[in-house]
Coordinates of C-alpha atoms in Angstrom, one line a residue:
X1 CA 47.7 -21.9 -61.8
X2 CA 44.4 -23.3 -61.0
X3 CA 42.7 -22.4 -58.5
X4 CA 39.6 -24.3 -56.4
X5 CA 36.3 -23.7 -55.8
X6 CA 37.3 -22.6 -51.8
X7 CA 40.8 -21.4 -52.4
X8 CA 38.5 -18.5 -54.6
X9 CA 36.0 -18.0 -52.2
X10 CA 38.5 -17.8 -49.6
X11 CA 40.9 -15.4 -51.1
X12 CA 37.6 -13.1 -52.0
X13 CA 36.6 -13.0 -48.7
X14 CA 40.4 -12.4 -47.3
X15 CA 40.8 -9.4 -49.0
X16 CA 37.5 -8.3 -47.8
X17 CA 38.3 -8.8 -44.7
X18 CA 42.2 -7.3 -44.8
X19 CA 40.2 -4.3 -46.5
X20 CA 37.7 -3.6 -43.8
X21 CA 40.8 -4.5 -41.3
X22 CA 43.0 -2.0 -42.8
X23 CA 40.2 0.7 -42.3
X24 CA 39.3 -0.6 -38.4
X25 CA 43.3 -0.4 -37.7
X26 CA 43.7 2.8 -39.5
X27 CA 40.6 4.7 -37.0
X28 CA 41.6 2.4 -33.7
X29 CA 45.4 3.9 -34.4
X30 CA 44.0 7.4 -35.0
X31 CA 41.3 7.0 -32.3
X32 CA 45.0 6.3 -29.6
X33 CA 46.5 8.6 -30.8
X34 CA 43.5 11.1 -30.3
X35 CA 43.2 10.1 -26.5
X36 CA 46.9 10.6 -26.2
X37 CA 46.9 13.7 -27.3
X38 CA 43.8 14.7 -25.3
X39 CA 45.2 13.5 -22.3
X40 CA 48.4 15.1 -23.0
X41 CA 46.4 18.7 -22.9
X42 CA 44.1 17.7 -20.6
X43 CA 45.5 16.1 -17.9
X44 CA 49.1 17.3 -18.8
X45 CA 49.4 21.0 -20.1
X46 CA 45.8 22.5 -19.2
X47 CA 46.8 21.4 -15.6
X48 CA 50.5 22.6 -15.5
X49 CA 49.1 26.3 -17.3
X50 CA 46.4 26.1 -14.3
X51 CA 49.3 25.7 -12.0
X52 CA 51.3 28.6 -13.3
X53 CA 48.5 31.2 -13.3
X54 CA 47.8 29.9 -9.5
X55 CA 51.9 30.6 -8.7
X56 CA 51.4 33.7 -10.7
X57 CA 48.4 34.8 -9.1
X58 CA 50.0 34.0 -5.3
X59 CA 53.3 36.0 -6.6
X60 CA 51.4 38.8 -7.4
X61 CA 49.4 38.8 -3.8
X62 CA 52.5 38.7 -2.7
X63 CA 54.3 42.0 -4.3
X64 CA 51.1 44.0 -2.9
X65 CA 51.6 42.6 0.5
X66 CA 55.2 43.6 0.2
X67 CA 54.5 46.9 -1.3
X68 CA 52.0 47.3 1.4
X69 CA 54.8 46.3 4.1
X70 CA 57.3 48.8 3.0
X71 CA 54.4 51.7 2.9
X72 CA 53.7 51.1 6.8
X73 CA 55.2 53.5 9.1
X74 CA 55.2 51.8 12.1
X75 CA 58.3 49.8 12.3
X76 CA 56.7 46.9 14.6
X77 CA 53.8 46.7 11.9
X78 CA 56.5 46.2 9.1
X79 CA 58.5 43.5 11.4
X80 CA 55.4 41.8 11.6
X81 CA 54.1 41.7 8.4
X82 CA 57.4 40.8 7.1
X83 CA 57.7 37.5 9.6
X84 CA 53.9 36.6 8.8
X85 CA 55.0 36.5 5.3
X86 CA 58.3 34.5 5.6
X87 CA 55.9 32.4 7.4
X88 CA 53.7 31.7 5.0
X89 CA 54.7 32.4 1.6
X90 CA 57.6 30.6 1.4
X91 CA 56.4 27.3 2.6
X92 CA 53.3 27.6 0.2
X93 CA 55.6 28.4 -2.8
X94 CA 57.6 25.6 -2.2
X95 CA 54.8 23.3 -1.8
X96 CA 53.1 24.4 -4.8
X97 CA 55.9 24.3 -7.3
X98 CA 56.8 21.1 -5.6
X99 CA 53.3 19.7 -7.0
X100 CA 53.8 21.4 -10.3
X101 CA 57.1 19.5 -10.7
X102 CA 55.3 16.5 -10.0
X103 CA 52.9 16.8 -11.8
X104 CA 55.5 17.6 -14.8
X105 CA 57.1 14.2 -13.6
X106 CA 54.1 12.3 -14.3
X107 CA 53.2 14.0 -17.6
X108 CA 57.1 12.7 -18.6
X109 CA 55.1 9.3 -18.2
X110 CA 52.8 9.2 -20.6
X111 CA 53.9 11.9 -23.1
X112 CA 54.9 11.3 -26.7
X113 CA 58.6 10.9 -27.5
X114 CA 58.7 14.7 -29.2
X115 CA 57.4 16.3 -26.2
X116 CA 59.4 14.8 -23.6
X117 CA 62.2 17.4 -24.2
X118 CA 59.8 20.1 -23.3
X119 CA 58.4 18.4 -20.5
X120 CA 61.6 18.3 -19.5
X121 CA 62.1 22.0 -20.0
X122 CA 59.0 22.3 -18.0
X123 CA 60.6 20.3 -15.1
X124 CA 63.6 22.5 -15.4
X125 CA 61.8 25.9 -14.9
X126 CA 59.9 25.0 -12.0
X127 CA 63.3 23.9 -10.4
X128 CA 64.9 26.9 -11.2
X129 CA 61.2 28.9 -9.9
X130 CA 62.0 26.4 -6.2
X131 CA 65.4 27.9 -6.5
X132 CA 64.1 31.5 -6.5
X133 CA 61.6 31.2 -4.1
X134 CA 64.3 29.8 -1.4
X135 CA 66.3 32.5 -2.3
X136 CA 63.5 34.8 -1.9
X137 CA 62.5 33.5 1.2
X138 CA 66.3 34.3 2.2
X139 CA 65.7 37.7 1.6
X140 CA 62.9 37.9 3.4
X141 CA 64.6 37.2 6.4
X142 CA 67.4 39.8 5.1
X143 CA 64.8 42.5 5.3
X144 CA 63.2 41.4 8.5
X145 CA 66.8 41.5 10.3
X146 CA 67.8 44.7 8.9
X147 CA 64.7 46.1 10.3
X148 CA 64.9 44.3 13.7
X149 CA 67.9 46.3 14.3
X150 CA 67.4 48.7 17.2
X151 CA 68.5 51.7 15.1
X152 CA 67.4 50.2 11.3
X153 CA 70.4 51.2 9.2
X154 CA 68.4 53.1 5.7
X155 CA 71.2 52.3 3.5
X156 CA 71.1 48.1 4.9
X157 CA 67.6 47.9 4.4
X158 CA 67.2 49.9 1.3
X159 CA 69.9 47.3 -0.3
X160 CA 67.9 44.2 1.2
X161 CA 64.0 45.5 0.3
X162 CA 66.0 46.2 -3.6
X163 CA 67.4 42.5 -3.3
X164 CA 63.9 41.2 -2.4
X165 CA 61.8 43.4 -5.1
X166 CA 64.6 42.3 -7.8
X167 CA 63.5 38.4 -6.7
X168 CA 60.0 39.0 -6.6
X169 CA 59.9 41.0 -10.4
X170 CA 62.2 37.7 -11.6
X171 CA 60.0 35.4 -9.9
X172 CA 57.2 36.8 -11.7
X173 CA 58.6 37.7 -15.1
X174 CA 59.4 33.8 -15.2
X175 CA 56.1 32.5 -14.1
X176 CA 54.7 34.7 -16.4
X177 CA 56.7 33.0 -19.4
X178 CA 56.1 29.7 -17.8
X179 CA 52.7 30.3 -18.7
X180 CA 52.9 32.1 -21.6
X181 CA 54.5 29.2 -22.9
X182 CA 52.0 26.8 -21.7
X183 CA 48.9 28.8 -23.5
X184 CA 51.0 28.4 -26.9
X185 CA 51.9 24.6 -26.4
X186 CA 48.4 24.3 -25.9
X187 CA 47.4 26.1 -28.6
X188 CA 50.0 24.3 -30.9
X189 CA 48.8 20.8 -29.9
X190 CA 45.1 21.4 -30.1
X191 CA 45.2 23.3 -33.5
X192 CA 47.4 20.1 -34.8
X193 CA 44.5 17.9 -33.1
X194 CA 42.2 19.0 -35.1
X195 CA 44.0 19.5 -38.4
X196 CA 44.5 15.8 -38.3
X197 CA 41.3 15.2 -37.0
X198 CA 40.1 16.4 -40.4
X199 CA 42.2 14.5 -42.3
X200 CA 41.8 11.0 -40.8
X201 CA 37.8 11.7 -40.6
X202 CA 38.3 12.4 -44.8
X203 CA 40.9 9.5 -44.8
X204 CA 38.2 6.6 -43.1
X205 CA 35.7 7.8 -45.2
X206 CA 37.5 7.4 -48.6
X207 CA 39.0 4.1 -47.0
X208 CA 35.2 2.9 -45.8
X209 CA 33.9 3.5 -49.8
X210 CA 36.9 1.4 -51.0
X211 CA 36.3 -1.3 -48.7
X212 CA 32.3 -1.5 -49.2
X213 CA 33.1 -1.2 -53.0
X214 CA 35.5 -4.5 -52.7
X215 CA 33.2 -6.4 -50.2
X216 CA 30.3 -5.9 -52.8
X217 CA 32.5 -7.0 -55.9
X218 CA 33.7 -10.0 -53.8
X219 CA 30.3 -10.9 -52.9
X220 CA 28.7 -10.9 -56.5
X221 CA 31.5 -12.7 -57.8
X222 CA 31.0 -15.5 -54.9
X223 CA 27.4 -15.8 -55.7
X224 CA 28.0 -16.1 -58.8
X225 CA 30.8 -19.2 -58.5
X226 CA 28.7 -20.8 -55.9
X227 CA 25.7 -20.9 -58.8
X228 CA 25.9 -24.5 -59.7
X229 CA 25.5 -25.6 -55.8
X230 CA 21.8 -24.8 -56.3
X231 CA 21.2 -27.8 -58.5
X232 CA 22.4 -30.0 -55.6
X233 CA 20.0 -28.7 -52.8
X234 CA 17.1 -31.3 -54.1
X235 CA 19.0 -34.4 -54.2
X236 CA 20.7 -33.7 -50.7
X237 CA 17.7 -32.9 -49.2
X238 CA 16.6 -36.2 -50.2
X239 CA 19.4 -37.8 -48.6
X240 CA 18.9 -35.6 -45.4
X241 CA 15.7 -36.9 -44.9
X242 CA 16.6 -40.7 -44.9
X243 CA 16.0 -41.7 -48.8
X244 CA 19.5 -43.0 -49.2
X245 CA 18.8 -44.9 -52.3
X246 CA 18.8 -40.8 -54.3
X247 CA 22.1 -40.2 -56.6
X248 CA 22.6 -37.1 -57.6
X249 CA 24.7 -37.7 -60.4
X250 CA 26.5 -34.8 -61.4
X251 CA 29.2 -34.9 -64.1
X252 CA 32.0 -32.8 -64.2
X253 CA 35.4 -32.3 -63.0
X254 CA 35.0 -29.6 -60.3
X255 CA 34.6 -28.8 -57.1
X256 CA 30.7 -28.8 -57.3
X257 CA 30.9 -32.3 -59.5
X258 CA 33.5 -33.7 -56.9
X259 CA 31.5 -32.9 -54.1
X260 CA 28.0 -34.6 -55.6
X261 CA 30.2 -37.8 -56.5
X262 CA 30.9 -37.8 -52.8
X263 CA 27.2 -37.5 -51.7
X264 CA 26.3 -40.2 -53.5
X265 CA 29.4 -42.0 -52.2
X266 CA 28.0 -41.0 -48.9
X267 CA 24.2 -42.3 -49.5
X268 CA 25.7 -45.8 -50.3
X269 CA 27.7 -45.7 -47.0
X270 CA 25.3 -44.5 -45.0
X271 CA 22.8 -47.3 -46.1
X272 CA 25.1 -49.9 -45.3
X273 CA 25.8 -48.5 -41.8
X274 CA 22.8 -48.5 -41.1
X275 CA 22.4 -52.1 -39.3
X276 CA 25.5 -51.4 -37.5
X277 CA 23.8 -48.3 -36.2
X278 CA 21.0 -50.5 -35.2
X279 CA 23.5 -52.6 -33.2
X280 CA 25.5 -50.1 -31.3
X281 CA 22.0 -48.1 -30.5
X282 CA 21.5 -51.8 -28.7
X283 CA 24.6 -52.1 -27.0
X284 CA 24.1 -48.2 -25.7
X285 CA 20.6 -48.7 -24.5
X286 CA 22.2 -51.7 -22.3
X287 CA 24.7 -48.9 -21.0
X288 CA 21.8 -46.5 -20.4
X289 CA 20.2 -49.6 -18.2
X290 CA 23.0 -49.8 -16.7
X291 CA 23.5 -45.9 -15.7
X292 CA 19.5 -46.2 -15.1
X293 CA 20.6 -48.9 -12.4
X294 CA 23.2 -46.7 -11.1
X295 CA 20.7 -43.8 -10.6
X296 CA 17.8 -45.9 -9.1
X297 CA 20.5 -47.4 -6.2
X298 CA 21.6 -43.8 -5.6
X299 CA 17.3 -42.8 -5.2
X300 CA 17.0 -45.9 -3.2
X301 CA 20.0 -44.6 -0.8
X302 CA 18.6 -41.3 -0.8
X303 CA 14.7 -42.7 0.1
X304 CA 16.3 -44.7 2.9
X305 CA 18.2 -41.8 4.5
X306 CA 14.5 -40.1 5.6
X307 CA 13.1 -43.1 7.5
X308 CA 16.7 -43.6 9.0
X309 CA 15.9 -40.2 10.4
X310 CA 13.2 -40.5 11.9
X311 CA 14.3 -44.0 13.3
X312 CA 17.0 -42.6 15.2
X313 CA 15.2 -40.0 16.6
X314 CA 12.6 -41.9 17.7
X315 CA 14.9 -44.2 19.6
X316 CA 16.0 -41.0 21.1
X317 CA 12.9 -40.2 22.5
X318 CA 12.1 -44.0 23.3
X319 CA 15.2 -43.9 25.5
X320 CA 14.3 -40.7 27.1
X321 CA 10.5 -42.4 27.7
X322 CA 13.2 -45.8 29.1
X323 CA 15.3 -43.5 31.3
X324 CA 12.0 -41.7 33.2
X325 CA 10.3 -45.3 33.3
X326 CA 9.8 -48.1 35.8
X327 CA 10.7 -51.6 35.3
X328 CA 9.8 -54.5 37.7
X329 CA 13.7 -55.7 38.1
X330 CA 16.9 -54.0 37.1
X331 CA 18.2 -56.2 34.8
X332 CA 14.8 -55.5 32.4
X333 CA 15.3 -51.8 32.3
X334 CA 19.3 -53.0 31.4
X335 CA 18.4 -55.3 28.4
X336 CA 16.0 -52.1 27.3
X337 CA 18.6 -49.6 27.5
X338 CA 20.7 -51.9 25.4
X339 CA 18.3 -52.8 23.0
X340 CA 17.4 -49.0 22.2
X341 CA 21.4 -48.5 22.0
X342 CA 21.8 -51.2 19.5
X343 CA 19.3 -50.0 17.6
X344 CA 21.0 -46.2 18.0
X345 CA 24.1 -48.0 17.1
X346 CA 23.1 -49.4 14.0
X347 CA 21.4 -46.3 12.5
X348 CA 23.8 -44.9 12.9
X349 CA 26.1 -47.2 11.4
X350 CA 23.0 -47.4 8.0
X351 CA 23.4 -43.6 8.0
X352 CA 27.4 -43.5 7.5
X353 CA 26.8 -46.0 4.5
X354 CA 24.1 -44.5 2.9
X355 CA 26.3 -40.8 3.5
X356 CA 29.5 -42.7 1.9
X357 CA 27.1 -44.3 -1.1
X358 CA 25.9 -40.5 -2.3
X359 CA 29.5 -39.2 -1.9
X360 CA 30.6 -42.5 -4.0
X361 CA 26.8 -41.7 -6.5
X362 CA 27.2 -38.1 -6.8
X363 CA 30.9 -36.7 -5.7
X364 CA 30.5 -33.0 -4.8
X365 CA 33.0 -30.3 -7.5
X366 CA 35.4 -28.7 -5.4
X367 CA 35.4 -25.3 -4.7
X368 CA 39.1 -24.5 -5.1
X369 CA 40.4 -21.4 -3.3
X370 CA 44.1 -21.2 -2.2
X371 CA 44.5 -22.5 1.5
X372 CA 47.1 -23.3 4.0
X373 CA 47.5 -27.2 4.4
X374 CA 49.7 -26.6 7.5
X375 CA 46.8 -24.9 9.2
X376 CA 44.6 -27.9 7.5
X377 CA 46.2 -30.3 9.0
X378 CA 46.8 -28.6 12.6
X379 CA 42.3 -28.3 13.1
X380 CA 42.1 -32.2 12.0
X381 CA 44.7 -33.5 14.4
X382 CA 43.7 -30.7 17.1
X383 CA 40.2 -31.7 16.3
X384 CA 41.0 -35.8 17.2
X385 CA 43.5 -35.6 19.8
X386 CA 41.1 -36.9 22.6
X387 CA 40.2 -39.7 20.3
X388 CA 44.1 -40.0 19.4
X389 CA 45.2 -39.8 23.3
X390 CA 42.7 -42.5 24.5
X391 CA 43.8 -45.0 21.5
X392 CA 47.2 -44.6 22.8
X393 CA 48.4 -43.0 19.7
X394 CA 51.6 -40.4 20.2
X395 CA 50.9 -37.9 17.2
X396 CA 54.2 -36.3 15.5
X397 CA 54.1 -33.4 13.1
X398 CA 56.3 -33.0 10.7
X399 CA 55.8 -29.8 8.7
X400 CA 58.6 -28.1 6.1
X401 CA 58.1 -24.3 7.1
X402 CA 58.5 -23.4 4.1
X403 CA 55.3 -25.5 2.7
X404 CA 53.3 -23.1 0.0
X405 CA 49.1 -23.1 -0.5
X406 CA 47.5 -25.4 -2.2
X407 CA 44.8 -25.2 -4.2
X408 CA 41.5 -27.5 -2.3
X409 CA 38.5 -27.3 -1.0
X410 CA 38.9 -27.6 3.0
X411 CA 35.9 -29.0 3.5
X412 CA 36.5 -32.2 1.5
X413 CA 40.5 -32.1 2.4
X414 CA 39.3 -32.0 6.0
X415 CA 37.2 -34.9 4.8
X416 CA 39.9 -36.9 3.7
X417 CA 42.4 -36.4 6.4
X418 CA 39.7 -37.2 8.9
X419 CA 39.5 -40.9 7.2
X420 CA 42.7 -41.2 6.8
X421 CA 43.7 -40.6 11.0
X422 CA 40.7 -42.8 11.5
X423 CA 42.2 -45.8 9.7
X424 CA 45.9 -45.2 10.9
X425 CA 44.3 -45.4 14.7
X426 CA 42.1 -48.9 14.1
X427 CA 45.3 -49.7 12.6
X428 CA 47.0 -49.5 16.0
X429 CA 44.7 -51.1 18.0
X430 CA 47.0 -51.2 21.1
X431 CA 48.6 -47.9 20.4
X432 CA 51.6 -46.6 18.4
X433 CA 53.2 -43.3 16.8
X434 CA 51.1 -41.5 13.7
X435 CA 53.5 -39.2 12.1
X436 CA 52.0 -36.4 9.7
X437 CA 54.6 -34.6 7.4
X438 CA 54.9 -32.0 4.8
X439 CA 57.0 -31.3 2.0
X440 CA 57.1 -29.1 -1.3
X441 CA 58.0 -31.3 -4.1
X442 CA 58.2 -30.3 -8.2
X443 CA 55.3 -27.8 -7.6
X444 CA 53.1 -30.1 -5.8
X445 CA 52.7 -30.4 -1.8
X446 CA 53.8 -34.2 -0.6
X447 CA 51.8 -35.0 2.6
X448 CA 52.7 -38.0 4.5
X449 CA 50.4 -39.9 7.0
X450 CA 52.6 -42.8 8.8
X451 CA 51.5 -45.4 11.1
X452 CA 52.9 -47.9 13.5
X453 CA 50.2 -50.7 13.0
X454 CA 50.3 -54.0 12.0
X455 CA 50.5 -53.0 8.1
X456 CA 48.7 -55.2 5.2
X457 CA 49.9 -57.6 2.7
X458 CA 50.7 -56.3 -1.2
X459 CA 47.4 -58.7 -2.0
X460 CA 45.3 -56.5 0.1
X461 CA 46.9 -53.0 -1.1
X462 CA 46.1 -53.6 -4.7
X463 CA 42.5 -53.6 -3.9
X464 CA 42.6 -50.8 -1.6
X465 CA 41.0 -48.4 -3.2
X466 CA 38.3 -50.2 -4.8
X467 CA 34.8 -49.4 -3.9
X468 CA 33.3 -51.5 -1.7
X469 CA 36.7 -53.6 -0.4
X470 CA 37.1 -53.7 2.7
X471 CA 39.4 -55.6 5.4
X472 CA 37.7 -54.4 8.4
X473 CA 34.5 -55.9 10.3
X474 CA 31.1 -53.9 9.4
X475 CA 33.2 -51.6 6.7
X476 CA 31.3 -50.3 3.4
X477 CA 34.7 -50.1 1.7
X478 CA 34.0 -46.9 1.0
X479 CA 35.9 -44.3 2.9
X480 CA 39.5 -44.7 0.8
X481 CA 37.8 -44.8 -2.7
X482 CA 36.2 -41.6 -1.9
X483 CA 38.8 -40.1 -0.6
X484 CA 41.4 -40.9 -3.9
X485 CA 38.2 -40.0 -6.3
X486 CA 38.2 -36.0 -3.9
X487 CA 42.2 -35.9 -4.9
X488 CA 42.0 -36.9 -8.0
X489 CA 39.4 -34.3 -8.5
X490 CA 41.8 -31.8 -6.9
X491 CA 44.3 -32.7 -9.8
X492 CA 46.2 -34.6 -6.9
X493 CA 46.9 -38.4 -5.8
X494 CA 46.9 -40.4 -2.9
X495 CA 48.4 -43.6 -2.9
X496 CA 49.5 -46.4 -0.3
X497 CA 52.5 -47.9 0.9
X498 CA 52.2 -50.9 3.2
X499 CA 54.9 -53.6 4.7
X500 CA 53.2 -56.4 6.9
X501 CA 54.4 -55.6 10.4
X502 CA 56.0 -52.2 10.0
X503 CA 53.0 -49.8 9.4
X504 CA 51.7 -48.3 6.5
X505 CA 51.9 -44.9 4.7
X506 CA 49.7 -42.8 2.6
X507 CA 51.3 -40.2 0.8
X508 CA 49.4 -37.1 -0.7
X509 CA 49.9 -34.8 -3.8
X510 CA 48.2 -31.4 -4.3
X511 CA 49.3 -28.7 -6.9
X512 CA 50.2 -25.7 -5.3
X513 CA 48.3 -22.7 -5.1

């Protein structure tokens, strides 16, 4: 079978790269293995054997401080001694092979399948060690009552202190073996370690020759198949640089031929292309003037908002300068005082617009973080109940406890719900009920804002949300298309439902958090 020009190339290359993959899986596998092992001795064996020669090392404190109980003479010494040491060393055996077993718990975790048995075995030692040292701290107590006799019976306590040496030799016989048998797993697993360390450190390096020995073969025999593409580099960097009218004429039936034949192919498109390129750079220059236009009326907005500033607060100070002056009659300093608050009124009014026209220019991203619409929704209606109350407007909420976050920005959802409430109350001029629901629906978050007013006609809600439409006197038209382009940036909707007479609704989707 014949293969082409890339099918060869590509097959050279694969098994260069299978090659050098084999070797990288080979060391990452050994390399796991390696820290599992380490960890196994480290924080595993080397820590149990530490803990045995600890419980060794108390057990043996402990047969001197009984031999040196049973040498005292003085039978109140001997009672005392022997409660000091019920006191104390059984409650710090237990807790110490309590820890040990733990510990053996949590090597069963992350040990290797062949060593859980002994792990296990481990486990099973210290229980049997817990076992002992209760029993040992029984006969403690054995030895402490047959002494607190008022006439100590010889043969009672000599068959209790027997009981307790016998426990204290088993005790320590076992916890030496426990870690007897620790020091050789130890040894076992790190002689293995490093056998094998030796033999995967030999194996990489014979598989790391192989593969550089391929990936040199593969690459010689590339450069030499790729040969002939040499011959084309004049003619297509003749065509690169615009001369469209060079052919490189190649003959042949391969790859290399076949792709010259479609160079030239290409030069004869290209030229005759070239005046619709001349056209469509036209008709995207006119879009360019027309994003140019865009920009300049978002400069111009921005340029206005500075005087507007200083406008308004010079009125402020021109009605302070009104309020402290004198005026020959009354009704002068009245038609002052309502020229300055005109003019207050209406820069006011220029600042919204030229506010809503850089939210419309340049919408803000949204900083999504998880939040809790109910709580949202509770600050914006707590925040306009005064304005709410003296419009006559009974607020109900309606919110489904068991609501989930959303993912918003509460800034610009505050926005929009404050627009929203606004419109519902102009659109009850003479008051009316504004009911604000929630509802969880297929992974979104449904909120509902329904009015009493006097509604609008289908005519009027098809051009809702278009900038700049507006039904209301002295509107920029504005506040609703900003508010759909923050929710659709939100990955959300907002649309309207509206019957003349009845009220109108907006309804709200945001995913969920």
């Amino acid at each position: 079978m014949k293969l082409s020009l890339a099918t060869r190339i590509f097959l050279g290359y694969a098994l260069v790269l299978l090659t050098f993959g084999a070797v990288s899986l080979f060391s990452v596998a050994e390399l796991h293995r390696n820290r599992l092992e380490i960890r196994l001795v480290s924080q595993g064996y080397l820590q149990l054997s530490q803990d045995a020669a600890a419980l060794e090392t108390f057990q043996t404190s402990q047969e001197k401080d009984t031999e040196r109980v049973l040498e005292q003479n003085s039978v109140e010494t001997r009672r005392a001694l022997i409660r000091l040491a019920s006191l104390y060393y059984a409650p710090q055996m237990a807790q110490r092979l309590e820890a040990a077993r733990a510990k053996a718990r949590e090597v069963l975790t992350f040990a290797p399948e062949g060593e859980v048995p002994f792990v296990k075995e481990l486990d099973a030692r210290f229980a049997e060690l817990a076992r002992n040292s209760q029993a040992y701290g029984h006969a403690v107590e054995a030895v402490f009552t047959a002494l607190a006799a008022e006439s100590p019976e010889s043969q009672e306590v000599a068959r209790a202190t027997a009981e307790l040496r016998q426990l204290e030799s088993a005790i320590g016989r076992e916890l030496r073996v426990l870690r007897a048998t620790l020091g050789n797993r130890i040894r076992e697993r790190v002689d293995g370690a490093e056998e094998r360390e030796r033999r995967t450190g030999l194996t990489i390096i014979a598989l790391s020759i192989m593969a550089i020995g391929v990936g040199v073969g593969v690459t010689a025999w590339s450069a030499r198949t790729l040969r002939p593409v040499r011959t084309l580099i004049e003619g297509v960097s003749r065509i690169g640089r615009g001369d469209y009218s060079a052919q490189l004429g190649v003959r042949g039936e391969d790859e290399v031929a076949l792709l010259a034949r479609e160079f030239d192919q290409m030069a004869r498109s290209l030229q005759a292309r070239e005046a619709q390129l001349k056209s469509q750079a036209e008709a995207l220059m006119r879009a360019e003037q027309l994003a140019a236009v865009g920009r300049i009326s978002a400069q111009i907005v921005h340029e206005v908002r500075n005087p507007l500033s200083s406008i308004g607060l010079n009125v402020e100070l021109l009605q302070d300068a009104v309020d402290s002056a004198k005026f020959d009659s009354q009704d002068t300093a009245t038609e002052a005082r309502e020229l300055l608050s005109a003019v207050t009124h209406e820069v006011d009014r220029l600042t919204d617009v030229t506010e809503q026209y850089l939210r419309m220019a340049r919408p803000a991203r949204p900083d999504l973080e998880p939040e809790d619409i109910i709580a949202v929704l509770d600050g914006v209606l707590d925040f306009t109940r005064e304005e709410l109350v003296r419009a006559g407007v009974e607020v109900v909420r309606d919110f489904a406890p068991d609501t989930p976050r959303v993912l918003a920005d509460q800034g610009q959802l505050r926005q929009v719900f404050l627009n929203l409430l606004r419109n519902s109350r102009e659109a009850m001029p003479t008051g009316g009920r504004l009911t604000v629901a929630t509802a969880p629906r297929d992974g979104d978050v449904e909120v509902t804002v329904r009015d009493t007013g006097n509604g609008m006609t289908e005519e009027v809600r098809r051009h809702l949300f278009e900038p700049f439409f507006t039904t209301k006197e002295g509107g920029t038209g504005l506040g609703l298309a900003v508010s759909q382009q923050i929710l659709q940036a939100h990955g959300g909707s907002l649309s309207c439902q509206s019957i003349p007479g009845q009220g109108t609704t907006f309804v709200l989707r945001l995913p969920c958090a």
